Tab-separated table of C-alpha atoms in Angstrom:
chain	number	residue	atom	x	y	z
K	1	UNK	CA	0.000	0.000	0.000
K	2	UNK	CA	1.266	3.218	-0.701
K	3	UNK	CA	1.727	5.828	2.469
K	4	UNK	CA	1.127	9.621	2.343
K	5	UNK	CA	1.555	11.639	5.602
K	6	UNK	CA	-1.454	13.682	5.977
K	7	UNK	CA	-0.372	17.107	6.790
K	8	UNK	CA	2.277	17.203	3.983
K	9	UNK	CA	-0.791	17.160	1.694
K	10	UNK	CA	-2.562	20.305	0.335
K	11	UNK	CA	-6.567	20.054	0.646
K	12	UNK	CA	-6.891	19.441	-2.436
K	13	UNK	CA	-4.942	16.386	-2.260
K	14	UNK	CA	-6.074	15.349	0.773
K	15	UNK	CA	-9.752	14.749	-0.778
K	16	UNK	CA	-7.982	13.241	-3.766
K	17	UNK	CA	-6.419	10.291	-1.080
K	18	UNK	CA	-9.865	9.975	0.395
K	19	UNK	CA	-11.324	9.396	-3.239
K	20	UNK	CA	-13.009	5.766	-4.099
K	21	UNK	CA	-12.118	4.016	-7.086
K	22	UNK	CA	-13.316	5.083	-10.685
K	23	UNK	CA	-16.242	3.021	-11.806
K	24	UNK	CA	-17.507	2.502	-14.894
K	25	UNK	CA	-18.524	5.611	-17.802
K	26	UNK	CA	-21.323	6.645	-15.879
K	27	UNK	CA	-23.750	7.363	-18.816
K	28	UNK	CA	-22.332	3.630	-20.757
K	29	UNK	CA	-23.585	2.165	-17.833
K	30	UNK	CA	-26.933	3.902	-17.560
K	31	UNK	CA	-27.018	3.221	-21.007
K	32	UNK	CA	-27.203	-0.323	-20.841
K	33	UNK	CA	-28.861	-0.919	-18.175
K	34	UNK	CA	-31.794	0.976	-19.487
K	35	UNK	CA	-31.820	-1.062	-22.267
K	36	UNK	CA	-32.160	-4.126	-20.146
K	37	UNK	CA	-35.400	-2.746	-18.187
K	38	UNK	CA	-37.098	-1.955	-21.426
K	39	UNK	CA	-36.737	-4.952	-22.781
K	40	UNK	CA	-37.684	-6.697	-19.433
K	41	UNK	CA	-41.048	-4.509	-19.449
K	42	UNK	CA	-41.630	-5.614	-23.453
K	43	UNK	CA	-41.356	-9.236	-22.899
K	44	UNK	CA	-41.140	-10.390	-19.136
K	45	UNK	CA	-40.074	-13.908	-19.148
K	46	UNK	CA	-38.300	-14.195	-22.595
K	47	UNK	CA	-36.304	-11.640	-21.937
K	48	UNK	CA	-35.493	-12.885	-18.719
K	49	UNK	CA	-34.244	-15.936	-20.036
K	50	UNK	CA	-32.600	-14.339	-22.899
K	51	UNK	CA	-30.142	-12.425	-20.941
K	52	UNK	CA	-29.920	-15.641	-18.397
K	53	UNK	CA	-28.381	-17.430	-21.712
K	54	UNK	CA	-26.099	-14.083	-22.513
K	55	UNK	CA	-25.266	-13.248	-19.599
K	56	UNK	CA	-24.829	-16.326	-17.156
K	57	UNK	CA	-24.410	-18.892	-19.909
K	58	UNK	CA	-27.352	-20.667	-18.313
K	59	UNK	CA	-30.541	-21.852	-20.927
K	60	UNK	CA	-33.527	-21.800	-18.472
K	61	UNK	CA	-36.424	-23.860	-18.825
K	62	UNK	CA	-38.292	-21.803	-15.997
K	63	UNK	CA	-37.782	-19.039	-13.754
K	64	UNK	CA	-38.359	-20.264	-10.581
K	65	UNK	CA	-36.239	-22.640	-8.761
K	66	UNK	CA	-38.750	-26.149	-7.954
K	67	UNK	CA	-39.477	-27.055	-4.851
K	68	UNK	CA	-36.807	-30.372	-4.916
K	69	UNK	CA	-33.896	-28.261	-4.659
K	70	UNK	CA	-34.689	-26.945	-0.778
K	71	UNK	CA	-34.580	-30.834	-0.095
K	72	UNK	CA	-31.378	-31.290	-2.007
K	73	UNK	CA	-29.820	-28.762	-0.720
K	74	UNK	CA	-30.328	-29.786	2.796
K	75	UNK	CA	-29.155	-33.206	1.737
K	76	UNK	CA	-25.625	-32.061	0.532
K	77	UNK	CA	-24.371	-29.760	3.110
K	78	UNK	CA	-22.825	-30.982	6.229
K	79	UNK	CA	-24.052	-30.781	9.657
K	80	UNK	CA	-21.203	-28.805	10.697
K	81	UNK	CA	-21.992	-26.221	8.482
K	82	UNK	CA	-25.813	-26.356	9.462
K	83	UNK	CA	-25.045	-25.538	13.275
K	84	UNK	CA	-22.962	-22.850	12.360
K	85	UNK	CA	-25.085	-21.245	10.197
K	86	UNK	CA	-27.933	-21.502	12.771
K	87	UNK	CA	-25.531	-20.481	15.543
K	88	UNK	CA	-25.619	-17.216	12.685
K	89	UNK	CA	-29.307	-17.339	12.197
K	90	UNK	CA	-29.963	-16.929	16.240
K	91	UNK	CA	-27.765	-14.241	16.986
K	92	UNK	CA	-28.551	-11.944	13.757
K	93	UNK	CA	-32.439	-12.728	15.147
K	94	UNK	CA	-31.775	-11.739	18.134
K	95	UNK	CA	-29.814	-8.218	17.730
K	96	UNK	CA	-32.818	-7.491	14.916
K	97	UNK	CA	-35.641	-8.603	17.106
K	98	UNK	CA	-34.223	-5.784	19.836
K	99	UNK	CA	-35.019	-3.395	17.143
K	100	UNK	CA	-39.061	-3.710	17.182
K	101	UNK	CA	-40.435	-0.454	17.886
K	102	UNK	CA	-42.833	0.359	20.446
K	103	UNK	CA	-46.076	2.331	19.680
K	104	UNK	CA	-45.743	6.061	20.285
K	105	UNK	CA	-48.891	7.953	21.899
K	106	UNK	CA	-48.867	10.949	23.256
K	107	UNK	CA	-51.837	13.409	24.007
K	108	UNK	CA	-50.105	17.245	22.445
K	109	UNK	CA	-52.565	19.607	24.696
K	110	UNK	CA	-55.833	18.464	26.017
K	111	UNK	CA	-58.315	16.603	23.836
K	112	UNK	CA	-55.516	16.289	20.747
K	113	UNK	CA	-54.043	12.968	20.978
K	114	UNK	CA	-50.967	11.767	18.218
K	115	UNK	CA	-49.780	8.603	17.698
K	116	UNK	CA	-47.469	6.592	15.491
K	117	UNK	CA	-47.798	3.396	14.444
K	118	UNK	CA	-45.321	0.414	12.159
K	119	UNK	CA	-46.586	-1.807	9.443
K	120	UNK	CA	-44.619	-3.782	7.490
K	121	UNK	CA	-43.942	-3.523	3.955
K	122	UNK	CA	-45.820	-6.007	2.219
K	123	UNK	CA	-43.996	-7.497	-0.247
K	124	UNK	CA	-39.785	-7.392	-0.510
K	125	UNK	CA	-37.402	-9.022	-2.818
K	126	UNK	CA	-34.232	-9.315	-1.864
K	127	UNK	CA	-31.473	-9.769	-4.700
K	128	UNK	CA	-28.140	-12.673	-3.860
K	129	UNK	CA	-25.133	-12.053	-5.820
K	130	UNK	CA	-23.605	-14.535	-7.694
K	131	UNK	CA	-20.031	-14.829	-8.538
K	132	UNK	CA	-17.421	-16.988	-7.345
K	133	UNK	CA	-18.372	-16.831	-3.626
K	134	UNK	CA	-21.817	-18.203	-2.188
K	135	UNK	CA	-23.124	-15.276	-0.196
K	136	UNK	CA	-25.863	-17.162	2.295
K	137	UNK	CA	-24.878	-14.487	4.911
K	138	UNK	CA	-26.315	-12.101	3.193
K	139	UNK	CA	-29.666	-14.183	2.743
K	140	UNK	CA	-30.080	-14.253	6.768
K	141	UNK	CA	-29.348	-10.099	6.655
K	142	UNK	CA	-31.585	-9.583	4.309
K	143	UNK	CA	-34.633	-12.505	5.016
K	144	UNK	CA	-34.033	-12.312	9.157
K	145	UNK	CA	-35.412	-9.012	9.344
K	146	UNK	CA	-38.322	-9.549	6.813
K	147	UNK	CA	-39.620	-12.293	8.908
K	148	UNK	CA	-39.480	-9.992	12.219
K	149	UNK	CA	-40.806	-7.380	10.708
K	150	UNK	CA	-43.678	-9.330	9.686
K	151	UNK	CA	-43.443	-8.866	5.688
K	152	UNK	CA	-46.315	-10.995	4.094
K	153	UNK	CA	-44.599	-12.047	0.529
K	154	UNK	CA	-40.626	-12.399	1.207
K	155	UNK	CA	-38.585	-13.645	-2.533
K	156	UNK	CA	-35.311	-14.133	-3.217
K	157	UNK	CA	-33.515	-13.715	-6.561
K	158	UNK	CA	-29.978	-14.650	-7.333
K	159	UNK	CA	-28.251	-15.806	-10.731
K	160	UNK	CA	-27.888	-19.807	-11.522
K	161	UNK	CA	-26.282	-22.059	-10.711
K	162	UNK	CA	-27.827	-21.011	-6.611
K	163	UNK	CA	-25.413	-22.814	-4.604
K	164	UNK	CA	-26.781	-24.801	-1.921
K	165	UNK	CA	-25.516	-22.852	0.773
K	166	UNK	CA	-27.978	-19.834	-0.223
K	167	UNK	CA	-31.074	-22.484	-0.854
K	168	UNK	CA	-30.343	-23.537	3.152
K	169	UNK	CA	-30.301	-20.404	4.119
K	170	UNK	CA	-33.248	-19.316	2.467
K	171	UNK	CA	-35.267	-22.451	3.903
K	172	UNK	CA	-33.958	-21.579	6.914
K	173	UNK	CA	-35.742	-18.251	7.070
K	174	UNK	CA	-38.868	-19.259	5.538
K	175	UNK	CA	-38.305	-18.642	2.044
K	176	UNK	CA	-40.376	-20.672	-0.907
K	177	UNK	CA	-39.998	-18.733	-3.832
K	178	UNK	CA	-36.503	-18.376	-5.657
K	179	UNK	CA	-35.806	-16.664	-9.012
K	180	UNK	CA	-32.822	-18.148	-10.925
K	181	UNK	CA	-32.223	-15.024	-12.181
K	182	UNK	CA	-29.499	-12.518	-11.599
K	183	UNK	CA	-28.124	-8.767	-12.798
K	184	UNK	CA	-29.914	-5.819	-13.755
K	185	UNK	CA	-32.334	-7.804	-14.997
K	186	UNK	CA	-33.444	-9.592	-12.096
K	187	UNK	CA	-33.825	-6.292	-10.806
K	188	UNK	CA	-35.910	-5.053	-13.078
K	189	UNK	CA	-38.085	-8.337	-12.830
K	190	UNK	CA	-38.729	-7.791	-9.233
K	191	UNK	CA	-39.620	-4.224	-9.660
K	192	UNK	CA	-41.917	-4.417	-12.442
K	193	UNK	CA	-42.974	-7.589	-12.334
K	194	UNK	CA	-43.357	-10.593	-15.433
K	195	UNK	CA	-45.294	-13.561	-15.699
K	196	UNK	CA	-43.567	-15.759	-13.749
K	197	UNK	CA	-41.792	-12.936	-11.248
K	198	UNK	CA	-44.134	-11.446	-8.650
K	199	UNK	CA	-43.828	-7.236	-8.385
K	200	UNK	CA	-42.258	-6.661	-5.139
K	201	UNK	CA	-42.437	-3.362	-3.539
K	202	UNK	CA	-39.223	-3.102	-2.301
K	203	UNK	CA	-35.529	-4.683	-3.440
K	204	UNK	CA	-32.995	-5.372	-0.722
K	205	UNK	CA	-29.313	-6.025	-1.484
K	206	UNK	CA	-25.793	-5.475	-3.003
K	207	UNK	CA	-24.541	-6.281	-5.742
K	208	UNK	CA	-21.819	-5.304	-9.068
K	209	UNK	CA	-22.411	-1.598	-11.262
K	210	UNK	CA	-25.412	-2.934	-13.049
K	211	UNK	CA	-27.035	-3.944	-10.343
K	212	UNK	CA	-26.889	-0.690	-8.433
K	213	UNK	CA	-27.761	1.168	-11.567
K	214	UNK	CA	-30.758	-0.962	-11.620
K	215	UNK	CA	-32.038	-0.813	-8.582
K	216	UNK	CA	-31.390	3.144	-9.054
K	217	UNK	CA	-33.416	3.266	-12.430
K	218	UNK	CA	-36.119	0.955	-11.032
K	219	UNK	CA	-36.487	2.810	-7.822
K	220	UNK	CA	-37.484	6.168	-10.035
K	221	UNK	CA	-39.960	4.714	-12.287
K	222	UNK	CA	-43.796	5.156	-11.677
K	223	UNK	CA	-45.042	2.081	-10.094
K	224	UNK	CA	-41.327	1.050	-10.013
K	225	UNK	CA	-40.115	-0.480	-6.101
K	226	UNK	CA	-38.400	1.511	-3.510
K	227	UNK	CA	-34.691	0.176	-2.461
K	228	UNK	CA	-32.724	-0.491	0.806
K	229	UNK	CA	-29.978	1.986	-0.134
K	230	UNK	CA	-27.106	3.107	-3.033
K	231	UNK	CA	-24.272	1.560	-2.833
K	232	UNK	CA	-20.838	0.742	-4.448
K	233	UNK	CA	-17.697	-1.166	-3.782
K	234	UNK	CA	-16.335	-2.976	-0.310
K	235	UNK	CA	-14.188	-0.662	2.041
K	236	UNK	CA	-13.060	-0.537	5.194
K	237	UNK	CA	-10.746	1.859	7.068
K	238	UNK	CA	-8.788	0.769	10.397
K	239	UNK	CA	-7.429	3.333	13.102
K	240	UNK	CA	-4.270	1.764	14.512
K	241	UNK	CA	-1.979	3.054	17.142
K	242	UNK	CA	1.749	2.049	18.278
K	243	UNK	CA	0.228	-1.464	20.310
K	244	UNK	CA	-2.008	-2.289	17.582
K	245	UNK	CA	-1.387	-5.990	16.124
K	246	UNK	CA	-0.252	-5.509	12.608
K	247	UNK	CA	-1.259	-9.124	11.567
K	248	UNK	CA	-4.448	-8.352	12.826
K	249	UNK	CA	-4.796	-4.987	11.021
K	250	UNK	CA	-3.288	-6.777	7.771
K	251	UNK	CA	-5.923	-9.510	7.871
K	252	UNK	CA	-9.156	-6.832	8.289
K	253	UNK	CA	-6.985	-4.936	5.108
K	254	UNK	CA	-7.252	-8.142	3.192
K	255	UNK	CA	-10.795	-9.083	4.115
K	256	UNK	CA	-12.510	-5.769	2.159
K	257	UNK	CA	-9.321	-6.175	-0.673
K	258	UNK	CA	-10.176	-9.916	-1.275
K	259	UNK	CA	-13.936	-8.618	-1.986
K	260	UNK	CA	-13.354	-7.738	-5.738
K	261	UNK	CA	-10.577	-5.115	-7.885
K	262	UNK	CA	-12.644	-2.207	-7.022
K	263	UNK	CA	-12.826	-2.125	-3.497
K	264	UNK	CA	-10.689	-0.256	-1.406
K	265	UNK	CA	-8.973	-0.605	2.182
K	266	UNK	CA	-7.565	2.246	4.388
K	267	UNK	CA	-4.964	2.331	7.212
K	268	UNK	CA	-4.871	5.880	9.654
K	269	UNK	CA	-2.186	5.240	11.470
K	270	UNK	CA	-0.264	7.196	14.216
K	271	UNK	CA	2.754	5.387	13.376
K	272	UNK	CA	5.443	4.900	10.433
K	273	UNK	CA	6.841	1.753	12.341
K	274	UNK	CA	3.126	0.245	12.654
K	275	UNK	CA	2.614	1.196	8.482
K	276	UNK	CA	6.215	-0.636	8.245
K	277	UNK	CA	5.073	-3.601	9.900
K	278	UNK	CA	1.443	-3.800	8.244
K	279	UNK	CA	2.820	-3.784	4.897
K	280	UNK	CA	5.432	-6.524	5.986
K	281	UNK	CA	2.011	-8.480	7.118
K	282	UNK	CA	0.417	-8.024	3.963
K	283	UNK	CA	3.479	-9.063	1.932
K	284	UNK	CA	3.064	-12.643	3.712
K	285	UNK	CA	-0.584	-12.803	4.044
K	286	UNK	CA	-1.069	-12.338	0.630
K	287	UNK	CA	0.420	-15.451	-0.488
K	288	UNK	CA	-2.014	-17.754	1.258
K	289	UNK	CA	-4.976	-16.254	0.065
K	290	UNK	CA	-6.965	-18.158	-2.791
K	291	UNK	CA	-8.072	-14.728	-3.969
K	292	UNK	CA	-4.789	-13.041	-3.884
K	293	UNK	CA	-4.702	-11.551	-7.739
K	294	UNK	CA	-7.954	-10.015	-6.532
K	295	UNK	CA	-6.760	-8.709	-2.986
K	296	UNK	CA	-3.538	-7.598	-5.328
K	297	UNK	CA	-5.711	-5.460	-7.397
K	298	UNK	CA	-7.317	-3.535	-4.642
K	299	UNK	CA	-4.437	-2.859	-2.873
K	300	UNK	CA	-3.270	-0.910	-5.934
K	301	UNK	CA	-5.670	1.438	-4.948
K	302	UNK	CA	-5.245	1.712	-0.996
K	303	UNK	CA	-3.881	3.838	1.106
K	304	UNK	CA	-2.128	4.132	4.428
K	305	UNK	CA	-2.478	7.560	5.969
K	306	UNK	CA	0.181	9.148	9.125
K	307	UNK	CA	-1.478	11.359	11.290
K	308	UNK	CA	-0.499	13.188	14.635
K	309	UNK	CA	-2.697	12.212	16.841
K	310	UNK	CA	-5.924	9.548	17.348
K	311	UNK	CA	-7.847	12.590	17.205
K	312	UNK	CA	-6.674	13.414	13.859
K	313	UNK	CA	-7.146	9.654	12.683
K	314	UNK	CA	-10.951	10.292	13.859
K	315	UNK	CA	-11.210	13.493	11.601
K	316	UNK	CA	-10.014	11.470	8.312
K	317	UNK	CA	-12.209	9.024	8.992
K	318	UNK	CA	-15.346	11.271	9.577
K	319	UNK	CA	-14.134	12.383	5.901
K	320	UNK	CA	-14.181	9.071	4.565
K	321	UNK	CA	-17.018	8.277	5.733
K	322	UNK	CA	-16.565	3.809	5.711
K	323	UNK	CA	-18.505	1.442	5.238
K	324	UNK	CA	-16.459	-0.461	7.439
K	325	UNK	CA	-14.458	1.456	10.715
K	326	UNK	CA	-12.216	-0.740	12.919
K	327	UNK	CA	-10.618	0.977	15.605
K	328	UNK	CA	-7.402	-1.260	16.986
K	329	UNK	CA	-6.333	1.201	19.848
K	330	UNK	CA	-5.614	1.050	23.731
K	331	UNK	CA	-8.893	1.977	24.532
K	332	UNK	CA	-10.749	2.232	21.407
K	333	UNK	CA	-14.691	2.756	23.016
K	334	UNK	CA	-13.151	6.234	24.112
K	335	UNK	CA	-13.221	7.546	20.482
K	336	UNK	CA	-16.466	6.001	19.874
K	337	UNK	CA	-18.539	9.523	20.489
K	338	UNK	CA	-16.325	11.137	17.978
K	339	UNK	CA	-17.221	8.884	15.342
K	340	UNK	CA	-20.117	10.706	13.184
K	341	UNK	CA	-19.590	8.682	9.978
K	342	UNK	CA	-19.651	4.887	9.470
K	343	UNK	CA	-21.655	2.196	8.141
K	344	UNK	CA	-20.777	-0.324	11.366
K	345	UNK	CA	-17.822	0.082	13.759
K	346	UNK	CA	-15.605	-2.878	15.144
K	347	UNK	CA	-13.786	-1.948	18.724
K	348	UNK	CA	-10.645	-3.278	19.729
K	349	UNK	CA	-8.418	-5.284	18.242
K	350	UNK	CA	-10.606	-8.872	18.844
K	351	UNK	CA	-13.516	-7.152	16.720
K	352	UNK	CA	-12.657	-8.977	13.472
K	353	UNK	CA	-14.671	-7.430	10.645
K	354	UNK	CA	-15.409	-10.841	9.554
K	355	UNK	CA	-17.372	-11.346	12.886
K	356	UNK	CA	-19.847	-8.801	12.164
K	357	UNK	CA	-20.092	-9.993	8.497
K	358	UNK	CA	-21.458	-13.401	9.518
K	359	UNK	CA	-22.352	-14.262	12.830
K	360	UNK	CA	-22.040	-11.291	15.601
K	361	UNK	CA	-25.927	-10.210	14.994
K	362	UNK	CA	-25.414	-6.852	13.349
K	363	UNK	CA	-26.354	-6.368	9.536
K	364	UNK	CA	-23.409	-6.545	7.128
K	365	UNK	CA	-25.382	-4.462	4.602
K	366	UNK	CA	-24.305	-0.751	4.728
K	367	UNK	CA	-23.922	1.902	2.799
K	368	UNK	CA	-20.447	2.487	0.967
K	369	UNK	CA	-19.259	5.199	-1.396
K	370	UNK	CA	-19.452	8.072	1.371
K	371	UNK	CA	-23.020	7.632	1.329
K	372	UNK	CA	-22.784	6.427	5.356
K	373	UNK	CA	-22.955	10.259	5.847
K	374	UNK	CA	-26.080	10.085	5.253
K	375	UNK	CA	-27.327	6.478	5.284
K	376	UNK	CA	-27.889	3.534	7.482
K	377	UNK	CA	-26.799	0.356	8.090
K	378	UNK	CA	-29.499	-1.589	7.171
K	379	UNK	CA	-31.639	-2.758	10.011
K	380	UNK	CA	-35.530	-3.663	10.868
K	381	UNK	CA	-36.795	-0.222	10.377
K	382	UNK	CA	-36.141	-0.548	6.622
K	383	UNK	CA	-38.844	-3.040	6.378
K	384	UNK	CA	-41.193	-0.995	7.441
K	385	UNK	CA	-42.828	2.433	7.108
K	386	UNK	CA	-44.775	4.581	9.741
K	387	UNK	CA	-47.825	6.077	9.771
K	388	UNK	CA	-48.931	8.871	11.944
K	389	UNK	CA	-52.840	9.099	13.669
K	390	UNK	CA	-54.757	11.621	15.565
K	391	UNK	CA	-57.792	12.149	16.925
K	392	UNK	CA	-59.364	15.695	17.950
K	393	UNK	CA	-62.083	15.540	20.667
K	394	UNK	CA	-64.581	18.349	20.583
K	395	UNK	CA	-62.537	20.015	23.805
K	396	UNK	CA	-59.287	19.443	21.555
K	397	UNK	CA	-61.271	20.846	18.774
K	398	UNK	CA	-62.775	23.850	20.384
K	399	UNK	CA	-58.807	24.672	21.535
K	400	UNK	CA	-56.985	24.117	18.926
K	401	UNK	CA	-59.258	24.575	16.082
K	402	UNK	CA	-59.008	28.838	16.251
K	403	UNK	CA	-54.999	28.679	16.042
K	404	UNK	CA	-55.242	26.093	12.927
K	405	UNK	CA	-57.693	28.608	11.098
K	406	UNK	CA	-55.998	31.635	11.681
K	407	UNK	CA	-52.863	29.458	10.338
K	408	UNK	CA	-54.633	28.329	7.436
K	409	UNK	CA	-56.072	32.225	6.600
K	410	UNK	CA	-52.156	33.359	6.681
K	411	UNK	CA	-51.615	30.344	4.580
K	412	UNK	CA	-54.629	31.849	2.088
K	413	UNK	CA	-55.866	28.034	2.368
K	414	UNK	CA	-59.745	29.033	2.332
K	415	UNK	CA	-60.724	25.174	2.512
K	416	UNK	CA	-58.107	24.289	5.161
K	417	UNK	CA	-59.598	26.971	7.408
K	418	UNK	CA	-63.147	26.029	6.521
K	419	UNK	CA	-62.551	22.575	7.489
K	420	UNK	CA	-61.860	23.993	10.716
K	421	UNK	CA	-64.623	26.439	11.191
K	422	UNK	CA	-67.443	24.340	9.837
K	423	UNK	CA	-66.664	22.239	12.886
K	424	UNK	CA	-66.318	24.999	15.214
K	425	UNK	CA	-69.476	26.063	14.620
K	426	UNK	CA	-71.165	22.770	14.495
K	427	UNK	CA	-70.086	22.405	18.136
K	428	UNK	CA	-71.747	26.125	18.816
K	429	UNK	CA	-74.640	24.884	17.339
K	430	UNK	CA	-74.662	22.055	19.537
């Protein structure tokens, strides 16, 4: 990884270090992808399979994935792998199951009480990479908090060959219906719906460029689905001081790098010696990964920044805003209140980011790009909306009813105020 010192660098190139890869032409890619959702609202199904032949070399006789392969897929995986997955299953339940809201009600003045109330949304899809690694976690971040929140119609939709890791996972968590279909197109299937494809009204999780162009283009169309959130490439940035293990900061490095060519890691550092030693780590660690061209890719575009002070490190990384923060300090809680930007944080140096990507509880879907500034990590709330109630007693009405027509006058709202006043002088009348 290359090394800058922060305060050598102009502002200018200070926001130039904290810049994420280059993706894609921008309008190429909207391009294309619009091209795919027209052709998917023309002719559903056939074009469905059409791009399943281009694009994933797969000829598909139908859609949906039958019933037999749940079984089958239970059948071929071992038992070691099943406890561990539900030892994943109960803890991910349990964190999201804390996050159930409780009613609000509360009376504003006399005789005007407010309240606000959670449904679920209906109907969700939720979207399973494919690519050379079986991402079943995902399926439990993504289906877990469906169930809780009480979604009616949960789907899945990921690109074939499903391997039988993210069929289990999906039986696990109550889950019937799986597309075999995967890209921009799927996307577009479960936002406009086909023949065979159900509409969904909203379309949870990651995936590559067209994808999240998708999901972008889908989410603005009129009778189109809402999405969990925009997002781009893995990153993660670790704070590390002097004591700070640099095997252990070289192995959280190499768990965003390993991810694909476009994601990005980050070390803040306090210390030359600890940089020294980190990139001596990642030298050696990099030759026993499997994935090591792709780690070696990322790294390209990585960066290890010296800083004076912790304080400082907690500024850069309020800049960057990550996806990912790990914070491998003495006592790394204490800069937890200075932390405004991150998608999830990992304290101290036992706080693998791996953990929280599996099997700690918390959701491993977050927002990347910067856009943690701003978004959440995903969590129970997103499968539901609220919806606000009141209800005005004649006392309430006779109140507050004279300030909300002189408001409405001021306003030059003649029916807002008569809305009021018809009332008022009902209850005269009375």
């Amino acid at each position: 990884m290359r090394t800058v010192v922060w305060n050598d660098l102009s502002a200018e190139e200070q926001s130039q270090v904290l810049q994420r890869p280059v993706q894609m032409s921008a309008q190429s890619l909207e391009d294309n992808v619009r091209a795919i959702g027209d052709a998917i609202k023309k002719e559903g199904d056939t074009a469905l399979i059409r791009f399943t032949e281009q694009f994933d070399k797969t000829l598909l006789t139908d859609v949906v994935l039958p019933q037999s392969a749940f079984t089958e897929a239970e059948q071929n995986l071992s038992d070691e792998f099943k406890k561990a997955i539900q030892n994943a299953y109960n803890n991910i339940y349990k964190f999201h199951e804390a996050q159930k809201p409780s009613p609000i009600s509360i009376e504003t003045q006399k005789g005007v009480l407010c309240e606000v109330l959670t449904r679920p949304i209906e109907k969700v899809g939720l979207y399973i990479p494919g690519g050379t690694a079986p991402l079943f976690s995902t399926v439990l971040m993504l289906a877990i908090p469906a169930k809780i929140a009480g979604c009616k119609r949960i789907v899945l939709a990921s690109p074939p060959t499903i391997a039988n890791e993210i069929i289990y996972a999906a039986k696990l968590c109550d889950i019937d219906t799986i597309y075999t279909i995967g890209g921009a197109q799927a996307v577009f299937a479960l936002g406009l719906g086909t023949e065979k494809v159900e509409k969904v009204d909203k379309i949870f999780g990651p995936g590559n460029s067209y994808v999240t162009e998708a999901k972008r283009q889908v989410s603005q169309m009129m009778n189109g689905a809402a999405i969990d959130m925009p997002a781009g490439p893995s990153e993660v940035l670790v704070i590390a001081d002097d004591n700070a293990n640099p095997d252990f900061v070289a192995s959280d490095l190499l768990s965003q790098a390993e991810h694909g060519t476009d994601s990005q890691v980050i070390l803040v550092t306090t210390s030359q010696a600890m940089a020294d030693k980190v990139n001596v780590s990642l030298d050696y660690w990099l030759n026993q990964l499997s994935r090591k061209d792709t780690a070696i890719e990322s790294l390209k575009h990585s960066t290890t920044i010296i800083v004076n002070s912790l304080a400082e490190a907690v500024k850069v990384s309020n800049l960057y805003a990550p996806e990912h923060l790990i914070i491998q300090t003495d006592d790394a809680r204490s800069l937890l209140n200075d932390i405004q930007h991150a998608g999830s944080v990992f304290l101290g140096q036992y706080s693998a980011e791996s953990m929280g990507d599996y099997a700690s509880g918390t959701n491993h879907v977050l927002p990347t790009y910067g856009y943690a500034k701003t978004v959440s990590s995903l969590g129970l709330a997103d499968f539901s909306k609220r919806m606000t109630v009141q209800e005005i007693s004649k006392d309430g009405l006779k109140d507050l009813g004279p300030v909300v027509s002189l408001l409405a006058e001021k306003e030059l709202l003649d029916a807002h105020k008569l809305a009021v006043d018809i009332r008022l002088k009902a209850i005269q009348g009375d």
